[in-house]
Amino acid sequence: MTEIRTAIPEDIDKYLDSLVRTGPFASKAELVRAALVAFASTAGPMASDFDRENIMAPDGRIYQLEYAREGTMRGGPGVGVAYEGGVVLMSVSPSYPLVRRVEKIGRVGNRVAMLSSGIVSDAHMLRRRLLESSPRTTDELIDLLVGFYWEHSVDRTKRPLCAALLIASALGDDAKLLEFDPSGAWLEADASAIGIQAKSRKELLEERYREGSAEEAEELAFEALGRPTAYEVVHVSS
Amino acid sequence: MTEIRTAIPEDIDKYLDSLVRTGPFASKAELVRAALVAFASTAGPMASDFDRENIMAPDGRIYQLEYAREGTMRGGPGVGVAYEGGVVLMSVSPSYPLVRRVEKIGRVGNRVAMLSSGIVSDAHMLRRRLLESSPRTTDELIDLLVGFYWEHSVDRTKRPLCAALLIASALGDDAKLLEFDPSGAWLEADASAIGIQAKSRKELLEERYREGSAEEAEELAFEALGRPTAYEVVHVSS
Amino acid sequence: MTEIRTAIPEDIDKYLDSLVRTGPFASKAELVRAALVAFASTAGPMASDFDRENIMAPDGRIYQLEYAREGTMRGGPGVGVAYEGGVVLMSVSPSYPLVRRVEKIGRVGNRVAMLSSGIVSDAHMLRRRLLESSPRTTDELIDLLVGFYWEHSVDRTKRPLCAALLIASALGDDAKLLEFDPSGAWLEADASAIGIQAKSRKELLEERYREGSAEEAEELAFEALGRPTAYEVVHVSS
Amino acid sequence: MTEIRTAIPEDIDKYLDSLVRTGPFASKAELVRAALVAFASTAGPMASDFDRENIMAPDGRIYQLEYAREGTMRGGPGVGVAYEGGVVLMSVSPSYPLVRRVEKIGRVGNRVAMLSSGIVSDAHMLRRRLLESSPRTTDELIDLLVGFYWEHSVDRTKRPLCAALLIASALGDDAKLLEFDPSGAWLEADASAIGIQAKSRKELLEERYREGSAEEAEELAFEALGRPTAYEVVHVSS
Amino acid sequence: MTEIRTAIPEDIDKYLDSLVRTGPFASKAELVRAALVAFASTAGPMASDFDRENIMAPDGRIYQLEYAREGTMRGGPGVGVAYEGGVVLMSVSPSYPLVRRVEKIGRVGNRVAMLSSGIVSDAHMLRRRLLESSPRTTDELIDLLVGFYWEHSVDRTKRPLCAALLIASALGDDAKLLEFDPSGAWLEADASAIGIQAKSRKELLEERYREGSAEEAEELAFEALGRPTAYEVVHVSS
Amino acid sequence: MTEIRTAIPEDIDKYLDSLVRTGPFASKAELVRAALVAFASTAGPMASDFDRENIMAPDGRIYQLEYAREGTMRGGPGVGVAYEGGVVLMSVSPSYPLVRRVEKIGRVGNRVAMLSSGIVSDAHMLRRRLLESSPRTTDELIDLLVGFYWEHSVDRTKRPLCAALLIASALGDDAKLLEFDPSGAWLEADASAIGIQAKSRKELLEERYREGSAEEAEELAFEALGRPTAYEVVHVSS
Amino acid sequence: MTEIRTAIPEDIDKYLDSLVRTGPFASKAELVRAALVAFASTAGPMASDFDRENIMAPDGRIYQLEYAREGTMRGGPGVGVAYEGGVVLMSVSPSYPLVRRVEKIGRVGNRVAMLSSGIVSDAHMLRRRLLESSPRTTDELIDLLVGFYWEHSVDRTKRPLCAALLIASALGDDAKLLEFDPSGAWLEADASAIGIQAKSRKELLEERYREGSAEEAEELAFEALGRPTAYEVVHVSS
């Protein structure tokens, strides 16, 4: 635990001592801890409904965006790995017996692919925006996606988009792997993961990644997904 | 029951012991269970009104969409089964004596049919959107429906569409069976069911489905619906 | 009463016993019943304000639509009966001494008539939409009415239309009797009733209806309305 | 009083007996009455804020419209009486010493007159809508007024119009007397009254009305208004 | 005080007696009065937030309009007096030492003047509407002002205009004195007053007004304002 | 303190006596004062959330505008002084070591200058409105600024502009000094002050102001600002 | 601590004495302090939800803007330093192993660079506004950014932009260093810092800054950022 030290007047201290003697708490430290927990649960940003809308909380965060991120962690897992001359995206296929196709990895022309996690229709609309606007460079693609995410994070009459994306883009340039989160924040990476257990998959990728061939990249993605029996895979080359 | 283990300080533990000795709870486990239930009912997403609007709950879900799904489970049942060269949709006819026609299965041109469950006018408007836009491929049809669902899931001034759909589409391609839920999520399936008792009907379909002739598919659908005395049936062929 | 059985741990059971011994309840069953009623009145959809807007309640219903339906049951009664080659609509005339005319049955051209119950101006606007758009078929008429109802059921800034309709339509086809409710749900029927005591009138219609002549249909409608001293009647023929 | 009978379990009954013995209530009937009143005031539509907006209450009413009707009952009184070949509208003139003119009866061309009660500007805007649209028939006039009332009864971002109207219209036809209330409901009458004490004035009109000459109609209106010292009167003839 | 009589059951009466004997109230009348006050303050329209928006209260009033009227009573005083062939408007000049000019009486062309009280910018916008639309008759002027007031009284997303006006208008006709309040209600008067202590000034005007010359009218206005040391005066002649 | 006298019934008086005897209050006056404070803090306009939006409070005030005025008092101080043939505006320069320029006094062409206090961007937008519309007279300038302030005081979906302005305008006329507050109220003055400690600075100006030369005006402004070490100064001449 | 002195009546004082004697507080000062804390936490602007929207708090502040400022302090740090003929911007590069690129410093043409801290998509949209509008002078650039910030601070249906900016602009003039905060307030500076620990970095800059060469400026920025192992740096020259 983090230690917090605070000075209190002697008289308050005596009062706390009396509370310890007469109450359920075994020590003063215990009592203070309980007081802080009680305070946080009645006065914290969540208790004050700062997490209900696209507004700023006192600690400078926008809780709706954090909840949307939480939503993307519930979706099926996906991994992207960049390699010399291309990027591979791979997702685990659903195991429902009668399902023939779901929308997990989608193509946008033949130089962009998109793997998503979260609310299916949110991801679908992000992809449609790309299809309708036909960006010519990766920077234009970023502009389109950030703008769409942003509209849904700044307006109190909307909710945030609940979709994490891995994009493989070779628009007018070398193939790049991009990751987007519901706030519209993005980064370019060597390798990354979204969806359920993304954190541990990223740790595995950080440990084992080294730039190599398409085959090595696909093998690493396969490994990071836990060597699933059924999977979907797409390569985008420069 | 799932077992949850947690470590607590000795002094808190003593206090719990005293509560067990003096209170209505027969054991500490019992007391902890009651505390969790009380906590969930006052602090859970539902207690905090996260389920009142199209917003993100702390657990990353959008409760209005789940309630809309619940609404689709109240509607009359319907089943779809794909076969070699076509898809069959079948629904149980209502048993009100003087009713001549209700809107359960509708045609969209001669290559698409749509079976719905939930709020009748929501399904009607989904079908109208198809009629007005005349999609030429199944992917265009998907775009139109997802877009319409999505508009009603992302805007806090609207409610979600409360309609589950089974679509048989042979637009520009082989006949396919699609299923949509109120979040706009969709999938392509060999066979599926919507409406009341959809879950048990799906289990029956999973057990008995195998690709075959139109007659076999119709027989399976009839079986899954519990061999009703009056029913409506539509075939869409490639 | 419906019997609900549930298993509870022994220690909880003992605690309930003690409550029965010391409290106002004569038996454990009584106590549980009271607990359920108390829970429903503080935690049910109505207590949680799910019935205040066009939103989904946890049980998958839209309560505003149900309240609008309730509103249509407060209006003056009306009955429609289909017969060979036509449909008759009949309503009871108001009994206020100085009233010359109210808007109960209205014409839309000479092939459609509309009997309404509920908020007068809501029905008036539904009729105006038909007058302004001049549908050429009964299906177009249905589209117009469903669309108008739907707009008022899906938008949180509006209230639902509080109007039930019986429509006699012979647009481009045989005369049909249609019934609409505030959710925009519709059906085609041999005979039906709206307004006050609609349920018992429908039971009478179900019992006595058989397809026959215009005179027999009118007599049945007259019967279902309780043989009123003053009434309004309109026939639409194919 | 209306008698309500309900069966209760014996044990509950005993508990009620004990409450009567120990509490302030003299009898079980008294206790039940108090319980019902308490329930209604905490759980009724008004307690639940159903009367704050243009929404449906659980009993199928729209309370804002009823409150607007209440508002029209606070305005100065007015009476309309139809006669052979015309309609007379009459209102009591205000008795403030320095007032020269208020807007109580207004002309809309020379074939329509309008007497209003309620919020002055609401009535003014209803009249302006007529002036701007120049209806050619009484049915067009009705359409315009109902539409304007309706817009303000169906939209949650507005309040209802608080104006009752008596209209004398001879547009393209015989002179008619129409009455409108804030919900947009209208009727055609032989004679009617709006504003303060409208109910008792209507009773007087029902008792004494018979179709006659313009002079007899004016005399009846004068009577119904309590033979005021100052009044305004307008005739519209066919 | 107004006497209210009500019959209560004997047993309730006894209970009240016991409350008087044991509680702080000296008599039953006192107790009932206290109960009514307590009820009104917890259950009245103001307690129920009916006064927060442009909505109808259960007593048929729109409280926001009444509060806006209250706001106009806080502004500096002004008086208008009609005379043979003209109208005079007079206001007290502010007594701040360094102030050269405030907006109290404004001109709208050379045939209209406007004296206002309340929120300065609200009055300013009312005047601008006149300047921009250039009404040609006093009736057109009334239409413009009523319409502007009304827009702000009927829309829940706005607040009412907090401005009372005295208008001297000689547009296309004899000079008239008009008074407007925040609800858009207007009247034509011989003489009137707005702003602080308007009520007592109106009583003085009612007592002393008689139609006369411009000088007599100005003298009466001066009197009604308490013979201020600094004042502003404008005449509008027919 | 202001003395308030009120008559109360004898029995209530006795009860108050008993409260004084048994409670913490030393006298009846003390008790009444405490009661009033308690009442005001639970029932006053602020307690009732009338100060949360652009709405009318029961006392006829718009609290949001008063809070915006409070916000303008937090900004750095500024002073304006009119003289024969011109106006001088002067503000204290900020004392942050590395700051080169802030937006305190801005030019609008070469005949208008504007000194502001409050939210920087609100003042910036007011100035932009002038720059974009290029008013030709001081009255047009007033119209533009009042209109912009007003839009933000009348709409419940906005907040008021939090900016006080001193304007020196020589548009088409002699140079004038104008002051605006967040309600859009304005006045023309010989000299005035805005920002922190505006009240005491205004008192100093009232005491010492006399019309004189540009140098004397600048010296007075310098004095009123407390002879700051760093300041900004702008002259506008007729 | 700040000392507050207040006079209280003797009787209240006695009552406080009794509270000290019988309660947990060791002195009257202690008791008063506790009372003030309790009052502030139940009655302060934050307790009253003034910090939930773009509205004015009673103390004249807009809390949402302050929370947005807090949000910018959570972002990675950045520093800007002006020198003879140019400006340098420098930020610490993120230390995630697989990240290739994030959006921390962006170019807008070759005469403007922008370093941001806070919500990535907010900063992205501010930069896009510049890219789309191509300002020709630094003043036009300021207008564009202030306008965009302002729109999000004045509208209750939006949230403020959570982005602090350091801009190096050489548009049509000498290179300048500008700083913007979420309220749209801006200033021109010799050197400044944003993001985490901005305050202590600014103190270091104030201490060590002197105008010098590009190299000296870069060295100072490097120092202020704590000599990071990986950093991004951009120069803009006049």
XYZ file of C-alpha atoms in Angstrom, chain C:
238
model
C -52.095 -16.789 -7.041
C -48.998 -17.989 -8.896
C -46.771 -20.020 -6.634
C -43.092 -19.145 -6.556
C -40.694 -21.548 -4.862
C -37.188 -20.591 -3.870
C -34.504 -22.253 -1.783
C -32.815 -20.245 0.945
C -29.917 -21.117 3.274
C -30.888 -22.479 6.638
C -29.500 -19.530 8.573
C -31.508 -17.006 6.568
C -34.525 -19.208 7.184
C -33.968 -19.033 10.931
C -33.740 -15.286 10.746
C -37.058 -15.140 8.880
C -38.608 -17.329 11.557
C -37.494 -14.860 14.190
C -39.006 -11.990 12.198
C -42.321 -13.864 12.056
C -42.252 -14.493 15.784
C -41.516 -10.874 16.673
C -43.068 -8.880 13.830
C -46.498 -8.135 12.375
C -46.485 -11.014 9.871
C -48.539 -14.127 10.635
C -46.481 -16.512 8.496
C -43.336 -16.741 6.450
C -45.327 -16.747 3.216
C -46.952 -13.506 4.269
C -43.585 -11.979 5.063
C -42.096 -12.971 1.705
C -45.119 -11.592 -0.152
C -44.767 -8.274 1.657
C -41.056 -8.206 0.882
C -41.711 -8.746 -2.833
C -44.351 -6.016 -2.968
C -42.027 -3.624 -1.160
C -39.205 -4.511 -3.523
C -41.339 -4.068 -6.649
C -42.631 -0.695 -5.536
C -39.159 0.649 -4.850
C -37.159 -1.129 -7.525
C -39.571 -1.919 -10.375
C -39.440 -0.168 -13.764
C -42.123 2.284 -12.731
C -40.327 3.246 -9.517
C -37.163 3.798 -11.527
C -38.798 6.295 -13.890
C -38.421 4.025 -16.885
C -41.984 4.994 -17.674
C -41.280 8.691 -18.101
C -39.819 8.717 -21.605
C -39.485 6.847 -24.872
C -36.825 4.487 -23.480
C -36.450 0.740 -22.989
C -37.330 -0.662 -19.539
C -35.326 -3.610 -18.146
C -38.194 -5.955 -19.011
C -37.962 -4.920 -22.665
C -41.092 -2.773 -22.711
C -41.611 0.908 -23.526
C -43.974 2.093 -20.813
C -44.898 5.400 -22.458
C -46.468 3.375 -25.281
C -48.465 1.337 -22.790
C -49.696 4.513 -21.089
C -50.684 5.923 -24.457
C -52.645 2.723 -25.102
C -54.311 3.288 -21.714
C -55.208 6.777 -22.912
C -56.956 5.404 -25.993
C -59.146 3.290 -23.684
C -60.573 6.446 -22.124
C -62.073 7.702 -25.389
C -65.588 7.113 -26.693
C -66.137 3.606 -28.133
C -66.003 2.631 -31.784
C -66.432 -0.600 -33.733
C -65.495 -1.777 -37.223
C -66.860 -4.824 -39.071
C -65.781 -6.158 -42.477
C -68.342 -7.716 -44.804
C -68.548 -9.062 -48.315
C -67.437 -6.065 -50.434
C -67.053 -3.453 -47.732
C -66.367 -2.334 -44.175
C -68.625 -0.496 -41.724
C -67.343 1.824 -38.971
C -69.671 2.898 -36.175
C -69.245 5.153 -33.127
C -71.503 6.345 -30.324
C -72.461 10.035 -30.625
C -71.710 12.226 -27.602
C -74.676 13.033 -25.412
C -73.879 16.654 -24.533
C -77.112 18.571 -25.294
C -75.736 21.540 -27.269
C -73.015 19.741 -29.244
C -73.631 19.561 -32.994
C -70.474 17.842 -34.218
C -67.312 16.216 -32.867
C -64.488 14.553 -34.793
C -64.989 10.837 -34.294
C -65.233 9.311 -37.778
C -63.492 11.185 -40.574
C -63.279 10.639 -44.314
C -60.044 10.598 -46.326
C -61.260 10.839 -49.871
C -64.091 8.463 -50.764
C -62.251 5.182 -50.363
C -60.943 5.561 -46.810
C -62.630 6.282 -43.480
C -61.028 6.545 -40.065
C -62.528 6.063 -36.605
C -60.328 7.206 -33.695
C -60.141 7.127 -29.928
C -57.820 9.072 -27.616
C -56.418 12.605 -27.906
C -58.494 14.334 -30.593
C -55.640 16.362 -32.059
C -53.370 13.316 -32.342
C -56.002 11.557 -34.435
C -56.588 14.735 -36.421
C -52.910 14.945 -37.337
C -52.809 11.275 -38.382
C -55.725 11.952 -40.705
C -54.094 15.108 -42.078
C -50.978 13.153 -42.916
C -53.148 10.856 -45.038
C -54.950 13.795 -46.654
C -51.671 15.521 -47.518
C -49.930 12.451 -48.919
C -52.817 10.816 -50.795
C -51.743 7.171 -50.584
C -52.784 5.118 -53.620
C -52.763 1.698 -51.969
C -53.568 0.342 -48.542
C -49.891 -0.530 -48.102
C -48.910 3.086 -48.726
C -51.528 4.153 -46.185
C -50.015 1.753 -43.650
C -46.529 3.125 -44.355
C -47.671 6.689 -43.707
C -49.424 5.917 -40.447
C -46.728 3.624 -39.038
C -44.077 6.205 -39.873
C -45.946 8.957 -38.077
C -46.576 6.841 -34.976
C -42.975 5.648 -34.997
C -41.449 9.141 -35.022
C -43.259 9.766 -31.756
C -42.174 6.525 -30.108
C -38.437 6.613 -30.776
C -37.502 10.204 -29.967
C -36.965 11.133 -26.336
C -37.929 14.763 -26.997
C -41.465 13.766 -28.029
C -44.373 11.902 -26.474
C -46.152 8.980 -28.182
C -49.317 9.655 -30.151
C -52.279 8.773 -27.972
C -54.678 7.548 -30.631
C -56.100 4.149 -31.563
C -57.506 3.891 -35.085
C -59.907 1.709 -37.009
C -59.370 2.299 -40.722
C -61.658 1.156 -43.511
C -59.585 1.280 -46.679
C -60.530 0.312 -50.204
C -57.510 1.920 -51.856
C -56.783 0.098 -55.124
C -58.105 -3.157 -53.757
C -60.810 -4.868 -51.719
C -62.040 -2.986 -48.644
C -60.056 -3.901 -45.564
C -60.470 -3.177 -41.858
C -57.202 -2.148 -40.141
C -56.485 -1.415 -36.508
C -53.542 0.705 -35.250
C -52.300 1.266 -31.728
C -49.995 4.017 -30.338
C -46.855 1.956 -30.921
C -47.641 1.893 -34.637
C -48.455 -1.802 -34.501
C -51.246 -2.721 -36.894
C -53.252 -5.704 -37.981
C -55.984 -6.514 -40.446
C -59.133 -7.919 -38.874
C -62.627 -9.172 -39.644
C -63.978 -6.993 -36.844
C -62.560 -5.000 -33.956
C -63.264 -2.324 -31.337
C -61.378 0.613 -29.782
C -62.040 3.045 -26.934
C -63.772 2.444 -23.647
C -64.546 -1.218 -22.892
C -62.854 -2.316 -26.122
C -61.923 -5.629 -24.578
C -65.472 -6.800 -23.819
C -66.709 -5.514 -27.177
C -64.011 -7.529 -28.939
C -65.106 -10.647 -27.063
C -68.674 -10.094 -28.261
C -67.412 -9.630 -31.825
C -65.328 -12.794 -31.677
C -68.346 -14.715 -30.512
C -70.897 -13.454 -33.033
C -68.891 -12.457 -36.124
C -69.496 -14.237 -39.378
C -68.948 -12.779 -42.833
C -72.230 -11.522 -44.236
C -74.039 -8.576 -45.781
C -73.561 -4.864 -45.052
C -76.784 -4.915 -43.028
C -75.673 -7.828 -40.871
C -72.305 -6.122 -40.278
C -74.000 -2.888 -39.249
C -76.334 -4.766 -36.932
C -73.373 -6.516 -35.288
C -71.544 -3.189 -34.796
C -74.712 -1.703 -33.320
C -74.975 -4.650 -30.957
C -71.317 -4.406 -29.902
C -71.778 -0.733 -29.041
C -74.707 -1.567 -26.766
C -77.479 -0.352 -29.106
C -76.830 3.369 -28.467
C -79.603 5.958 -28.998
C -77.371 8.206 -31.123
C -74.564 6.961 -33.302
C -72.486 7.752 -36.382
C -71.956 5.197 -39.155
C -69.853 5.103 -42.323
C -69.549 2.431 -45.024
C -66.563 1.994 -47.348
C -67.119 -0.304 -50.304
C -64.581 -1.957 -52.590
